[in-house]
Amino acid sequence: MTTRMGSFDRRAFLRGAIAAAAAASMATACGSPSSGGNGDGGPKGEKSAKNPFGVAKNSKVEAAIFDGGYGVDYVEFVNTLIGSQVAGVKVDVNPVVDIGPQLQPRFVGGNPPDLIDNSGEDQIGFLGILDQLEELDDVFEANTYEGKKIADIVYPGVKAPGTFKDKFVALNYVMTVYGVWYSKTLFEANGWTPPKTWDEAIDLGQAAKKKGKYLFVHGKEAATYYRTLLIDSAIKEGGDEVRLALENLEKGCWSHPAIQGVIKAMETMVKEKMFVPGGSGTQFQKAQAIWSNDQKALLYPSGGWIENEMKDATKADFQMTGFPSMTLTDKSKLPYGALRAAAGEPFIVPKQGKNPAGGKEVLRAMLSAEAAANFSRTKLAPTIVKGTVPADGYGSTALVSQTTMLEAAGESIFNYKFVETYGMNTDQLVPWNSFLSGDIDGKGLTSALQKISDKIREDDSIEKIKVS
């Protein structure tokens, strides 16, 4: 799992800051050298074409990398390349699962790592740390290890997901495609076709029941994958008015007819027992294995990281394949092929790290052709670097289907950031688990989601970002 959005919004960050700041002050008063980073930009080296950020030779870079669906070895791979540009530089990669709980105290104490993959369920809300992050425009202005300007070799629009209040502070490394995934082999053996509408999905669920199978499965930490599916489908059905209402936390935004239409379809599926029982008490990867290995469920909504995440728990000859989220009707405002796709896996460089220049150099190394190709080959997902995935997708049907979906979508690609911006995911997990388990109905889900949006909108201590 990689892009579950976290709960560490500005309020949580500031609440935690009180105790941590007091501890840091006490440490300083006692003369402790561990109270923070140097705060002066770290060791300096001479800037040059090979060293655009002035990284000091033989310096170390501390990287805290989310240990989720992509693991951490793709960042460790940088150690095979970075020395060709700056002699002796070494990247120390520390795997982290709970980003917020582990790294929040270090931000408060003034000694954060030099590079952070701010991802996962407990991702730190960006607005809470915005002023503590380096802007990364100079990374895109630098040349790759192959001598090409980075801005010229990445997909268009990849800065947008990492830009907050006009500050580009998060370099999203992976080109993430969101869709619904299935076994092509299983579908062909049973004469099933991927559903294009929610009505067709319900019909497929009935067909699955006749085979002793379920339509969907969910795990407790990933119940909000169905929120993503809901929003994607509703935006396709209702267009930008749905997306903008949610992004701007409007009153009644969760009651839009397109959203309610999808919730009603999901509610029917829950009532008809088309979800594997017990998901709210099942760890998410174990739940996913019920789909990918046991094949008790036919479909699973996720981002393109799913194949790599489940590579050790997927049935042989599964032929994992993705398709776009279903529409409510055949008269949706966006075509069926429209999909949510965006640069994901956000990397940040804290200003108070001991070696922020080194953090930026690691990003430059990751954007080299060799590192990008290594990621796609080993993680079966595309990076933001163009032209590094061959036509055969390194033998991955899932990677090929991502490319196919992107090409079919054309200009009908959309994204939204309100969950990430305000750190809403953990709060939303509670009603989503209750809904998918049948403990609350669609009305209860709508009410709970609206209360979460309303609470943020009405909290004057949280700065809002207007989306247009």
Tab-separated table of C-alpha atoms in Angstrom:
chain	number	residue	atom	x	y	z
A	1	MET	CA	0.000	0.000	0.000
A	2	THR	CA	1.353	3.425	-0.761
A	3	THR	CA	-0.983	6.335	-1.061
A	4	ARG	CA	-3.370	6.038	1.824
A	5	MET	CA	-3.659	9.622	2.988
A	6	GLY	CA	-2.702	10.466	6.527
A	7	SER	CA	-4.233	12.025	9.579
A	8	PHE	CA	-1.488	14.433	10.581
A	9	ASP	CA	-3.168	17.703	9.663
A	10	ARG	CA	-2.216	21.107	11.054
A	11	ARG	CA	-4.254	20.686	14.232
A	12	ALA	CA	-2.690	17.331	15.093
A	13	PHE	CA	0.761	18.638	14.258
A	14	LEU	CA	0.379	21.667	16.514
A	15	ARG	CA	-1.087	19.629	19.358
A	16	GLY	CA	1.903	17.308	19.240
A	17	ALA	CA	4.233	20.261	19.000
A	18	ILE	CA	3.495	21.446	22.536
A	19	ALA	CA	4.959	18.450	24.320
A	20	ALA	CA	7.720	17.868	21.798
A	21	ALA	CA	8.795	21.510	21.809
A	22	ALA	CA	8.972	21.488	25.581
A	23	ALA	CA	11.177	18.395	25.455
A	24	ALA	CA	13.380	19.986	22.819
A	25	SER	CA	13.748	23.160	24.896
A	26	MET	CA	14.725	21.146	27.939
A	27	ALA	CA	17.302	19.263	25.884
A	28	THR	CA	18.770	22.538	24.665
A	29	ALA	CA	18.898	23.962	28.168
A	30	CYS	CA	20.819	20.894	29.267
A	31	GLY	CA	23.316	21.294	26.462
A	32	SER	CA	22.154	18.249	24.510
A	33	PRO	CA	23.483	18.163	20.926
A	34	SER	CA	20.496	16.077	19.789
A	35	SER	CA	17.933	18.836	20.002
A	36	GLY	CA	17.873	19.541	16.295
A	37	GLY	CA	19.581	19.732	12.916
A	38	ASN	CA	22.135	22.409	12.156
A	39	GLY	CA	19.545	24.575	10.365
A	40	ASP	CA	22.245	26.277	8.239
A	41	GLY	CA	21.823	24.244	5.091
A	42	GLY	CA	24.256	21.501	6.019
A	43	PRO	CA	27.807	20.853	4.757
A	44	LYS	CA	28.694	22.767	1.639
A	45	GLY	CA	30.347	21.675	-1.572
A	46	GLU	CA	31.276	23.582	-4.695
A	47	LYS	CA	28.416	23.907	-7.162
A	48	SER	CA	29.012	22.674	-10.696
A	49	ALA	CA	27.198	21.033	-13.596
A	50	LYS	CA	27.672	17.683	-11.876
A	51	ASN	CA	26.836	19.105	-8.463
A	52	PRO	CA	24.089	21.716	-8.982
A	53	PHE	CA	23.059	21.868	-5.315
A	54	GLY	CA	26.543	22.025	-3.820
A	55	VAL	CA	26.557	18.701	-1.985
A	56	ALA	CA	29.676	18.175	0.118
A	57	LYS	CA	31.929	15.305	-0.902
A	58	ASN	CA	31.860	12.252	1.368
A	59	SER	CA	28.699	13.504	3.083
A	60	LYS	CA	25.821	11.337	4.212
A	61	VAL	CA	22.160	11.766	3.354
A	62	GLU	CA	19.540	10.464	5.765
A	63	ALA	CA	16.434	9.293	3.902
A	64	ALA	CA	13.274	8.184	5.711
A	65	ILE	CA	11.319	6.151	3.157
A	66	PHE	CA	7.784	4.842	3.553
A	67	ASP	CA	7.992	1.056	3.590
A	68	GLY	CA	4.767	0.292	1.752
A	69	GLY	CA	3.849	-1.168	-1.594
A	70	TYR	CA	7.095	-0.092	-3.256
A	71	GLY	CA	9.495	-0.953	-0.446
A	72	VAL	CA	12.681	1.090	-0.034
A	73	ASP	CA	15.276	-0.631	-2.235
A	74	TYR	CA	14.601	1.685	-5.182
A	75	VAL	CA	16.009	4.551	-3.111
A	76	GLU	CA	18.924	2.405	-1.934
A	77	PHE	CA	19.648	1.847	-5.642
A	78	VAL	CA	20.727	5.493	-5.800
A	79	ASN	CA	23.942	4.540	-3.987
A	80	THR	CA	25.113	2.824	-7.182
A	81	LEU	CA	24.786	6.097	-9.110
A	82	ILE	CA	25.227	9.132	-6.899
A	83	GLY	CA	28.991	8.760	-6.513
A	84	SER	CA	29.464	9.350	-10.223
A	85	GLN	CA	28.378	12.949	-9.636
A	86	VAL	CA	29.652	13.753	-6.146
A	87	ALA	CA	32.434	11.576	-4.752
A	88	GLY	CA	31.801	9.656	-1.567
A	89	VAL	CA	28.172	10.635	-1.003
A	90	LYS	CA	26.206	7.857	0.703
A	91	VAL	CA	22.466	7.562	1.239
A	92	ASP	CA	21.385	5.944	4.500
A	93	VAL	CA	17.861	4.651	3.900
A	94	ASN	CA	15.638	4.106	6.934
A	95	PRO	CA	12.366	2.227	6.292
A	96	VAL	CA	9.394	3.877	8.049
A	97	VAL	CA	5.779	2.706	8.166
A	98	ASP	CA	4.162	5.258	10.496
A	99	ILE	CA	5.494	8.456	8.950
A	100	GLY	CA	3.634	10.962	11.126
A	101	PRO	CA	4.106	9.381	14.563
A	102	GLN	CA	7.794	8.701	13.931
A	103	LEU	CA	8.804	11.911	12.183
A	104	GLN	CA	6.524	14.572	13.670
A	105	PRO	CA	8.687	14.867	16.827
A	106	ARG	CA	11.778	15.322	14.682
A	107	PHE	CA	10.199	18.237	12.801
A	108	VAL	CA	9.286	19.841	16.099
A	109	GLY	CA	12.756	19.173	17.497
A	110	GLY	CA	14.439	20.720	14.453
A	111	ASN	CA	16.289	17.577	13.340
A	112	PRO	CA	14.250	15.984	10.540
A	113	PRO	CA	15.805	13.620	7.970
A	114	ASP	CA	17.265	15.095	4.787
A	115	LEU	CA	14.707	13.369	2.569
A	116	ILE	CA	11.292	11.927	3.413
A	117	ASP	CA	8.866	9.851	1.387
A	118	ASN	CA	5.770	11.408	3.012
A	119	SER	CA	3.338	8.635	2.192
A	120	GLY	CA	1.147	6.038	3.863
A	121	GLU	CA	-1.831	6.044	6.186
A	122	ASP	CA	-0.114	8.414	8.631
A	123	GLN	CA	1.312	10.820	6.114
A	124	ILE	CA	1.932	14.294	7.579
A	125	GLY	CA	-0.533	16.896	6.256
A	126	PHE	CA	1.463	19.266	4.060
A	127	LEU	CA	-0.076	22.486	5.354
A	128	GLY	CA	1.240	21.710	8.827
A	129	ILE	CA	4.885	21.647	7.678
A	130	LEU	CA	4.790	23.819	4.551
A	131	ASP	CA	7.114	26.520	5.889
A	132	GLN	CA	9.622	23.876	7.006
A	133	LEU	CA	10.155	22.431	3.530
A	134	GLU	CA	12.607	23.301	0.779
A	135	GLU	CA	11.067	24.389	-2.496
A	136	LEU	CA	12.076	22.021	-5.266
A	137	ASP	CA	11.889	24.106	-8.434
A	138	ASP	CA	15.678	24.002	-8.683
A	139	VAL	CA	15.520	20.211	-8.927
A	140	PHE	CA	13.430	20.466	-12.104
A	141	GLU	CA	15.779	23.142	-13.463
A	142	ALA	CA	18.816	20.898	-12.946
A	143	ASN	CA	20.113	18.415	-15.500
A	144	THR	CA	19.755	14.664	-15.205
A	145	TYR	CA	22.785	12.429	-14.937
A	146	GLU	CA	22.412	12.012	-18.701
A	147	GLY	CA	22.699	15.774	-19.236
A	148	LYS	CA	19.048	16.550	-20.007
A	149	LYS	CA	17.002	19.175	-18.159
A	150	ILE	CA	14.747	17.343	-15.716
A	151	ALA	CA	11.745	19.537	-16.549
A	152	ASP	CA	11.969	18.294	-20.146
A	153	ILE	CA	11.960	14.555	-19.404
A	154	VAL	CA	9.000	14.288	-16.991
A	155	TYR	CA	5.286	14.067	-17.748
A	156	PRO	CA	3.339	17.345	-17.948
A	157	GLY	CA	1.612	18.536	-14.805
A	158	VAL	CA	3.650	16.495	-12.338
A	159	LYS	CA	4.399	19.549	-10.211
A	160	ALA	CA	0.732	20.156	-9.441
A	161	PRO	CA	0.157	17.402	-6.843
A	162	GLY	CA	3.147	18.623	-4.853
A	163	THR	CA	2.338	22.330	-5.010
A	164	PHE	CA	0.671	23.961	-1.997
A	165	LYS	CA	-0.009	27.710	-1.771
A	166	ASP	CA	2.042	28.127	-4.961
A	167	LYS	CA	5.040	26.384	-3.382
A	168	PHE	CA	6.414	23.294	-5.110
A	169	VAL	CA	7.584	21.330	-2.071
A	170	ALA	CA	6.803	17.672	-2.831
A	171	LEU	CA	8.255	15.759	-5.755
A	172	ASN	CA	5.822	12.963	-6.526
A	173	TYR	CA	7.919	10.226	-8.091
A	174	VAL	CA	5.451	7.570	-9.238
A	175	MET	CA	2.880	8.038	-11.979
A	176	THR	CA	-0.103	6.514	-10.211
A	177	VAL	CA	-3.123	5.231	-12.118
A	178	TYR	CA	-6.248	4.476	-10.089
A	179	GLY	CA	-8.647	1.808	-11.275
A	180	VAL	CA	-10.353	-1.486	-10.524
A	181	TRP	CA	-8.263	-4.655	-10.791
A	182	TYR	CA	-9.136	-8.225	-11.719
A	183	SER	CA	-7.695	-11.507	-12.936
A	184	LYS	CA	-7.929	-11.668	-16.702
A	185	THR	CA	-7.437	-15.424	-16.508
A	186	LEU	CA	-10.338	-15.902	-14.070
A	187	PHE	CA	-12.653	-13.661	-16.072
A	188	GLU	CA	-11.905	-15.409	-19.356
A	189	ALA	CA	-12.437	-18.832	-17.762
A	190	ASN	CA	-15.911	-17.785	-16.594
A	191	GLY	CA	-16.931	-15.660	-19.568
A	192	TRP	CA	-17.088	-12.479	-17.459
A	193	THR	CA	-16.306	-8.974	-18.708
A	194	PRO	CA	-15.252	-5.980	-16.606
A	195	PRO	CA	-18.309	-3.847	-15.717
A	196	LYS	CA	-18.580	-0.372	-17.185
A	197	THR	CA	-21.526	0.772	-15.030
A	198	TRP	CA	-22.546	0.137	-11.433
A	199	ASP	CA	-25.600	-1.785	-12.634
A	200	GLU	CA	-23.300	-4.095	-14.568
A	201	ALA	CA	-21.156	-4.468	-11.453
A	202	ILE	CA	-24.192	-5.536	-9.429
A	203	ASP	CA	-25.052	-8.081	-12.124
A	204	LEU	CA	-21.471	-9.371	-11.971
A	205	GLY	CA	-21.790	-9.657	-8.205
A	206	GLN	CA	-24.844	-11.873	-8.629
A	207	ALA	CA	-22.929	-14.031	-11.115
A	208	ALA	CA	-20.047	-14.293	-8.649
A	209	LYS	CA	-22.392	-15.495	-5.892
A	210	LYS	CA	-23.518	-18.352	-8.111
A	211	LYS	CA	-19.866	-19.439	-8.284
A	212	GLY	CA	-19.470	-19.174	-4.509
A	213	LYS	CA	-17.468	-15.959	-4.798
A	214	TYR	CA	-17.816	-12.319	-3.770
A	215	LEU	CA	-17.569	-9.177	-5.847
A	216	PHE	CA	-15.339	-7.125	-3.521
A	217	VAL	CA	-13.174	-7.408	-0.403
A	218	HIS	CA	-11.822	-4.750	1.935
A	219	GLY	CA	-9.262	-4.514	4.739
A	220	LYS	CA	-9.569	-2.316	7.811
A	221	GLU	CA	-6.678	0.047	6.961
A	222	ALA	CA	-7.739	0.330	3.312
A	223	ALA	CA	-11.510	0.709	3.593
A	224	THR	CA	-11.123	4.193	2.104
A	225	TYR	CA	-10.046	2.664	-1.191
A	226	TYR	CA	-13.800	2.523	-1.708
A	227	ARG	CA	-13.994	6.248	-1.024
A	228	THR	CA	-11.566	6.707	-3.909
A	229	LEU	CA	-13.725	4.505	-6.111
A	230	LEU	CA	-16.815	6.457	-5.036
A	231	ILE	CA	-15.287	9.842	-5.798
A	232	ASP	CA	-13.749	8.746	-9.107
A	233	SER	CA	-17.070	7.370	-10.324
A	234	ALA	CA	-19.012	10.403	-9.100
A	235	ILE	CA	-16.654	12.845	-10.829
A	236	LYS	CA	-17.028	10.915	-14.074
A	237	GLU	CA	-20.796	11.045	-13.693
A	238	GLY	CA	-21.221	14.632	-12.488
A	239	GLY	CA	-18.110	16.373	-13.762
A	240	ASP	CA	-16.090	19.163	-12.192
A	241	GLU	CA	-18.912	20.366	-9.974
A	242	VAL	CA	-18.523	17.187	-7.920
A	243	ARG	CA	-14.744	17.482	-7.699
A	244	LEU	CA	-14.761	21.175	-6.792
A	245	ALA	CA	-17.466	20.786	-4.141
A	246	LEU	CA	-15.400	18.139	-2.377
A	247	GLU	CA	-12.092	19.968	-2.808
A	248	ASN	CA	-13.548	23.169	-1.356
A	249	LEU	CA	-15.339	21.400	1.523
A	250	GLU	CA	-18.699	22.831	0.519
A	251	LYS	CA	-21.767	22.369	2.674
A	252	GLY	CA	-23.668	19.308	1.511
A	253	CYS	CA	-20.898	18.247	-0.890
A	254	TRP	CA	-21.346	14.568	-0.019
A	255	SER	CA	-25.042	14.778	-0.916
A	256	HIS	CA	-24.478	15.491	-4.611
A	257	PRO	CA	-26.746	13.204	-6.687
A	258	ALA	CA	-23.765	11.583	-8.440
A	259	ILE	CA	-22.169	10.710	-5.108
A	260	GLN	CA	-25.448	9.470	-3.693
A	261	GLY	CA	-26.039	7.320	-6.774
A	262	VAL	CA	-22.755	5.498	-6.249
A	263	ILE	CA	-23.319	5.155	-2.503
A	264	LYS	CA	-26.723	3.630	-3.206
A	265	ALA	CA	-25.129	1.073	-5.545
A	266	MET	CA	-22.497	0.241	-2.941
A	267	GLU	CA	-25.197	-0.070	-0.278
A	268	THR	CA	-27.026	-2.570	-2.481
A	269	MET	CA	-23.834	-4.599	-2.792
A	270	VAL	CA	-23.341	-4.602	0.982
A	271	LYS	CA	-26.951	-5.663	1.606
A	272	GLU	CA	-26.681	-8.361	-1.054
A	273	LYS	CA	-23.553	-9.666	0.712
A	274	MET	CA	-21.241	-9.041	-2.234
A	275	PHE	CA	-18.363	-8.084	0.092
A	276	VAL	CA	-16.247	-10.740	1.792
A	277	PRO	CA	-17.380	-10.701	5.457
A	278	GLY	CA	-15.104	-9.540	8.260
A	279	GLY	CA	-13.116	-6.974	6.308
A	280	SER	CA	-13.180	-4.405	9.107
A	281	GLY	CA	-11.256	-6.823	11.295
A	282	THR	CA	-8.828	-7.981	8.591
A	283	GLN	CA	-5.405	-6.476	7.958
A	284	PHE	CA	-5.457	-4.908	4.513
A	285	GLN	CA	-2.813	-7.092	2.844
A	286	LYS	CA	-4.484	-10.242	4.154
A	287	ALA	CA	-7.749	-8.955	2.708
A	288	GLN	CA	-6.065	-8.240	-0.616
A	289	ALA	CA	-4.673	-11.783	-0.670
A	290	ILE	CA	-8.243	-13.090	-0.462
A	291	TRP	CA	-8.646	-11.437	-3.854
A	292	SER	CA	-5.217	-11.954	-5.459
A	293	ASN	CA	-4.340	-15.413	-4.150
A	294	ASP	CA	-7.529	-17.127	-2.941
A	295	GLN	CA	-9.657	-15.482	-5.657
A	296	LYS	CA	-12.695	-15.392	-3.386
A	297	ALA	CA	-13.407	-11.852	-4.614
A	298	LEU	CA	-13.477	-10.749	-8.248
A	299	LEU	CA	-12.575	-7.054	-8.061
A	300	TYR	CA	-10.380	-4.746	-6.019
A	301	PRO	CA	-10.098	-0.927	-6.321
A	302	SER	CA	-6.556	0.376	-5.919
A	303	GLY	CA	-3.736	2.355	-7.427
A	304	GLY	CA	-1.187	0.862	-9.769
A	305	TRP	CA	1.045	-0.150	-6.852
A	306	ILE	CA	-1.184	-3.162	-6.148
A	307	GLU	CA	0.687	-5.672	-8.313
A	308	ASN	CA	4.029	-5.031	-6.678
A	309	GLU	CA	2.514	-4.893	-3.210
A	310	MET	CA	0.920	-8.330	-3.662
A	311	LYS	CA	3.604	-9.970	-5.802
A	312	ASP	CA	4.285	-12.593	-3.116
A	313	ALA	CA	0.590	-13.323	-2.565
A	314	THR	CA	-0.849	-13.568	-6.075
A	315	LYS	CA	-2.015	-16.761	-7.736
A	316	ALA	CA	0.126	-17.999	-10.606
A	317	ASP	CA	-1.109	-16.856	-14.034
A	318	PHE	CA	-3.405	-14.298	-12.400
A	319	GLN	CA	-2.747	-11.794	-15.219
A	320	MET	CA	-3.647	-8.777	-13.095
A	321	THR	CA	-5.393	-6.194	-15.246
A	322	GLY	CA	-7.005	-2.846	-14.526
A	323	PHE	CA	-10.001	-0.972	-15.886
A	324	PRO	CA	-11.417	2.528	-15.189
A	325	SER	CA	-13.948	3.121	-12.413
A	326	MET	CA	-17.550	2.424	-13.318
A	327	THR	CA	-20.013	5.159	-14.291
A	328	LEU	CA	-23.572	5.402	-13.001
A	329	THR	CA	-25.124	5.786	-16.441
A	330	ASP	CA	-24.127	5.792	-20.092
A	331	LYS	CA	-24.696	9.572	-20.125
A	332	SER	CA	-21.949	10.560	-17.704
A	333	LYS	CA	-20.322	13.993	-18.147
A	334	LEU	CA	-16.922	12.369	-18.558
A	335	PRO	CA	-16.428	9.333	-20.794
A	336	TYR	CA	-16.088	5.837	-19.369
A	337	GLY	CA	-12.381	5.890	-20.184
A	338	ALA	CA	-11.761	8.938	-17.967
A	339	LEU	CA	-9.700	8.141	-14.905
A	340	ARG	CA	-7.892	9.549	-11.939
A	341	ALA	CA	-4.163	9.561	-12.552
A	342	ALA	CA	-1.478	11.703	-11.021
A	343	ALA	CA	2.061	11.776	-9.837
A	344	GLY	CA	2.162	10.156	-6.405
A	345	GLU	CA	4.604	9.075	-3.676
A	346	PRO	CA	5.586	12.569	-2.472
A	347	PHE	CA	9.216	13.193	-1.527
A	348	ILE	CA	10.043	16.225	0.607
A	349	VAL	CA	13.285	17.890	1.702
A	350	PRO	CA	13.089	19.529	5.159
A	351	LYS	CA	14.956	22.818	5.509
A	352	GLN	CA	16.378	21.840	8.892
A	353	GLY	CA	17.847	18.557	7.785
A	354	LYS	CA	21.581	18.163	8.204
A	355	ASN	CA	22.098	17.819	4.442
A	356	PRO	CA	19.184	19.296	2.415
A	357	ALA	CA	21.422	19.679	-0.635
A	358	GLY	CA	22.045	15.940	-0.387
A	359	GLY	CA	18.311	15.324	-0.216
A	360	LYS	CA	17.845	17.164	-3.490
A	361	GLU	CA	20.735	15.274	-5.061
A	362	VAL	CA	19.059	11.973	-4.194
A	363	LEU	CA	15.966	13.170	-6.059
A	364	ARG	CA	18.110	14.096	-9.068
A	365	ALA	CA	19.638	10.618	-9.000
A	366	MET	CA	16.178	9.015	-8.782
A	367	LEU	CA	15.166	10.934	-11.911
A	368	SER	CA	18.054	9.532	-13.935
A	369	ALA	CA	17.094	7.178	-16.746
A	370	GLU	CA	18.811	4.252	-15.038
A	371	ALA	CA	17.076	4.731	-11.684
A	372	ALA	CA	13.672	5.342	-13.262
A	373	ALA	CA	13.970	2.231	-15.431
A	374	ASN	CA	15.076	0.225	-12.393
A	375	PHE	CA	11.967	1.334	-10.512
A	376	SER	CA	9.581	0.386	-13.314
A	377	ARG	CA	11.306	-2.941	-13.873
A	378	THR	CA	11.341	-3.937	-10.200
A	379	LYS	CA	8.117	-2.270	-8.974
A	380	LEU	CA	6.025	-2.704	-12.122
A	381	ALA	CA	4.833	0.887	-12.071
A	382	PRO	CA	5.769	3.934	-14.147
A	383	THR	CA	7.668	6.898	-12.721
A	384	ILE	CA	7.187	10.513	-13.793
A	385	VAL	CA	10.141	10.073	-16.166
A	386	LYS	CA	8.880	9.555	-19.687
A	387	GLY	CA	9.975	6.746	-21.965
A	388	THR	CA	11.298	4.243	-19.441
A	389	VAL	CA	8.581	1.556	-19.739
A	390	PRO	CA	8.853	-0.784	-22.774
A	391	ALA	CA	5.814	-1.947	-24.723
A	392	ASP	CA	5.777	-5.338	-23.015
A	393	GLY	CA	5.727	-3.713	-19.575
A	394	TYR	CA	8.601	-5.958	-18.474
A	395	GLY	CA	6.137	-8.848	-18.696
A	396	SER	CA	3.573	-7.187	-16.406
A	397	THR	CA	-0.064	-7.206	-17.546
A	398	ALA	CA	-0.851	-4.653	-14.828
A	399	LEU	CA	1.817	-2.256	-16.075
A	400	VAL	CA	0.646	-2.677	-19.659
A	401	SER	CA	-2.951	-1.990	-18.620
A	402	GLN	CA	-1.880	1.206	-16.857
A	403	THR	CA	-0.311	2.456	-20.056
A	404	THR	CA	-3.407	1.378	-21.991
A	405	MET	CA	-5.737	3.229	-19.618
A	406	LEU	CA	-3.645	6.401	-19.770
A	407	GLU	CA	-3.648	6.344	-23.561
A	408	ALA	CA	-7.395	5.670	-23.721
A	409	ALA	CA	-8.180	8.475	-21.267
A	410	GLY	CA	-6.386	11.044	-23.400
A	411	GLU	CA	-7.297	14.462	-22.004
A	412	SER	CA	-9.942	13.011	-19.663
A	413	ILE	CA	-7.581	12.628	-16.713
A	414	PHE	CA	-8.412	14.225	-13.373
A	415	ASN	CA	-7.135	14.365	-9.814
A	416	TYR	CA	-8.063	15.811	-6.415
A	417	LYS	CA	-6.073	16.508	-3.260
A	418	PHE	CA	-8.459	17.470	-0.453
A	419	VAL	CA	-7.963	14.257	1.535
A	420	GLU	CA	-4.190	14.685	1.355
A	421	THR	CA	-4.255	18.444	1.925
A	422	TYR	CA	-6.259	18.265	5.138
A	423	GLY	CA	-5.128	14.863	6.416
A	424	MET	CA	-8.641	13.353	6.451
A	425	ASN	CA	-8.019	9.683	5.770
A	426	THR	CA	-7.790	8.265	9.278
A	427	ASP	CA	-11.000	9.983	10.360
A	428	GLN	CA	-12.777	8.685	7.261
A	429	LEU	CA	-11.643	5.106	7.846
A	430	VAL	CA	-14.080	4.769	10.751
A	431	PRO	CA	-17.349	5.338	8.832
A	432	TRP	CA	-16.076	3.501	5.767
A	433	ASN	CA	-15.333	0.367	7.769
A	434	SER	CA	-18.748	0.617	9.401
A	435	PHE	CA	-20.491	1.081	6.051
A	436	LEU	CA	-18.744	-1.766	4.255
A	437	SER	CA	-19.501	-4.048	7.198
A	438	GLY	CA	-23.195	-3.147	7.071
A	439	ASP	CA	-23.205	-1.427	10.477
A	440	ILE	CA	-24.350	1.894	9.018
A	441	ASP	CA	-26.291	2.616	5.838
A	442	GLY	CA	-25.622	5.064	3.027
A	443	LYS	CA	-27.312	7.874	4.933
A	444	GLY	CA	-25.069	7.258	7.931
A	445	LEU	CA	-21.971	7.199	5.735
A	446	THR	CA	-22.961	10.458	4.054
A	447	SER	CA	-23.577	12.142	7.402
A	448	ALA	CA	-20.258	10.997	8.832
A	449	LEU	CA	-18.244	12.097	5.791
A	450	GLN	CA	-20.000	15.459	5.731
A	451	LYS	CA	-19.245	16.048	9.423
A	452	ILE	CA	-15.544	15.445	8.783
A	453	SER	CA	-15.518	17.962	5.910
A	454	ASP	CA	-17.595	20.464	7.882
A	455	LYS	CA	-15.330	20.272	10.935
A	456	ILE	CA	-12.315	21.207	8.848
A	457	ARG	CA	-14.171	23.929	6.945
A	458	GLU	CA	-15.412	25.555	10.161
A	459	ASP	CA	-12.071	25.376	11.986
A	460	ASP	CA	-10.505	28.805	11.557
A	461	SER	CA	-7.140	27.523	12.746
A	462	ILE	CA	-6.839	25.451	9.560
A	463	GLU	CA	-5.852	27.405	6.494
A	464	LYS	CA	-7.992	26.462	3.497
A	465	ILE	CA	-6.871	26.179	-0.099
A	466	LYS	CA	-9.400	27.369	-2.664
A	467	VAL	CA	-9.513	25.086	-5.698
A	468	SER	CA	-10.965	26.347	-8.977
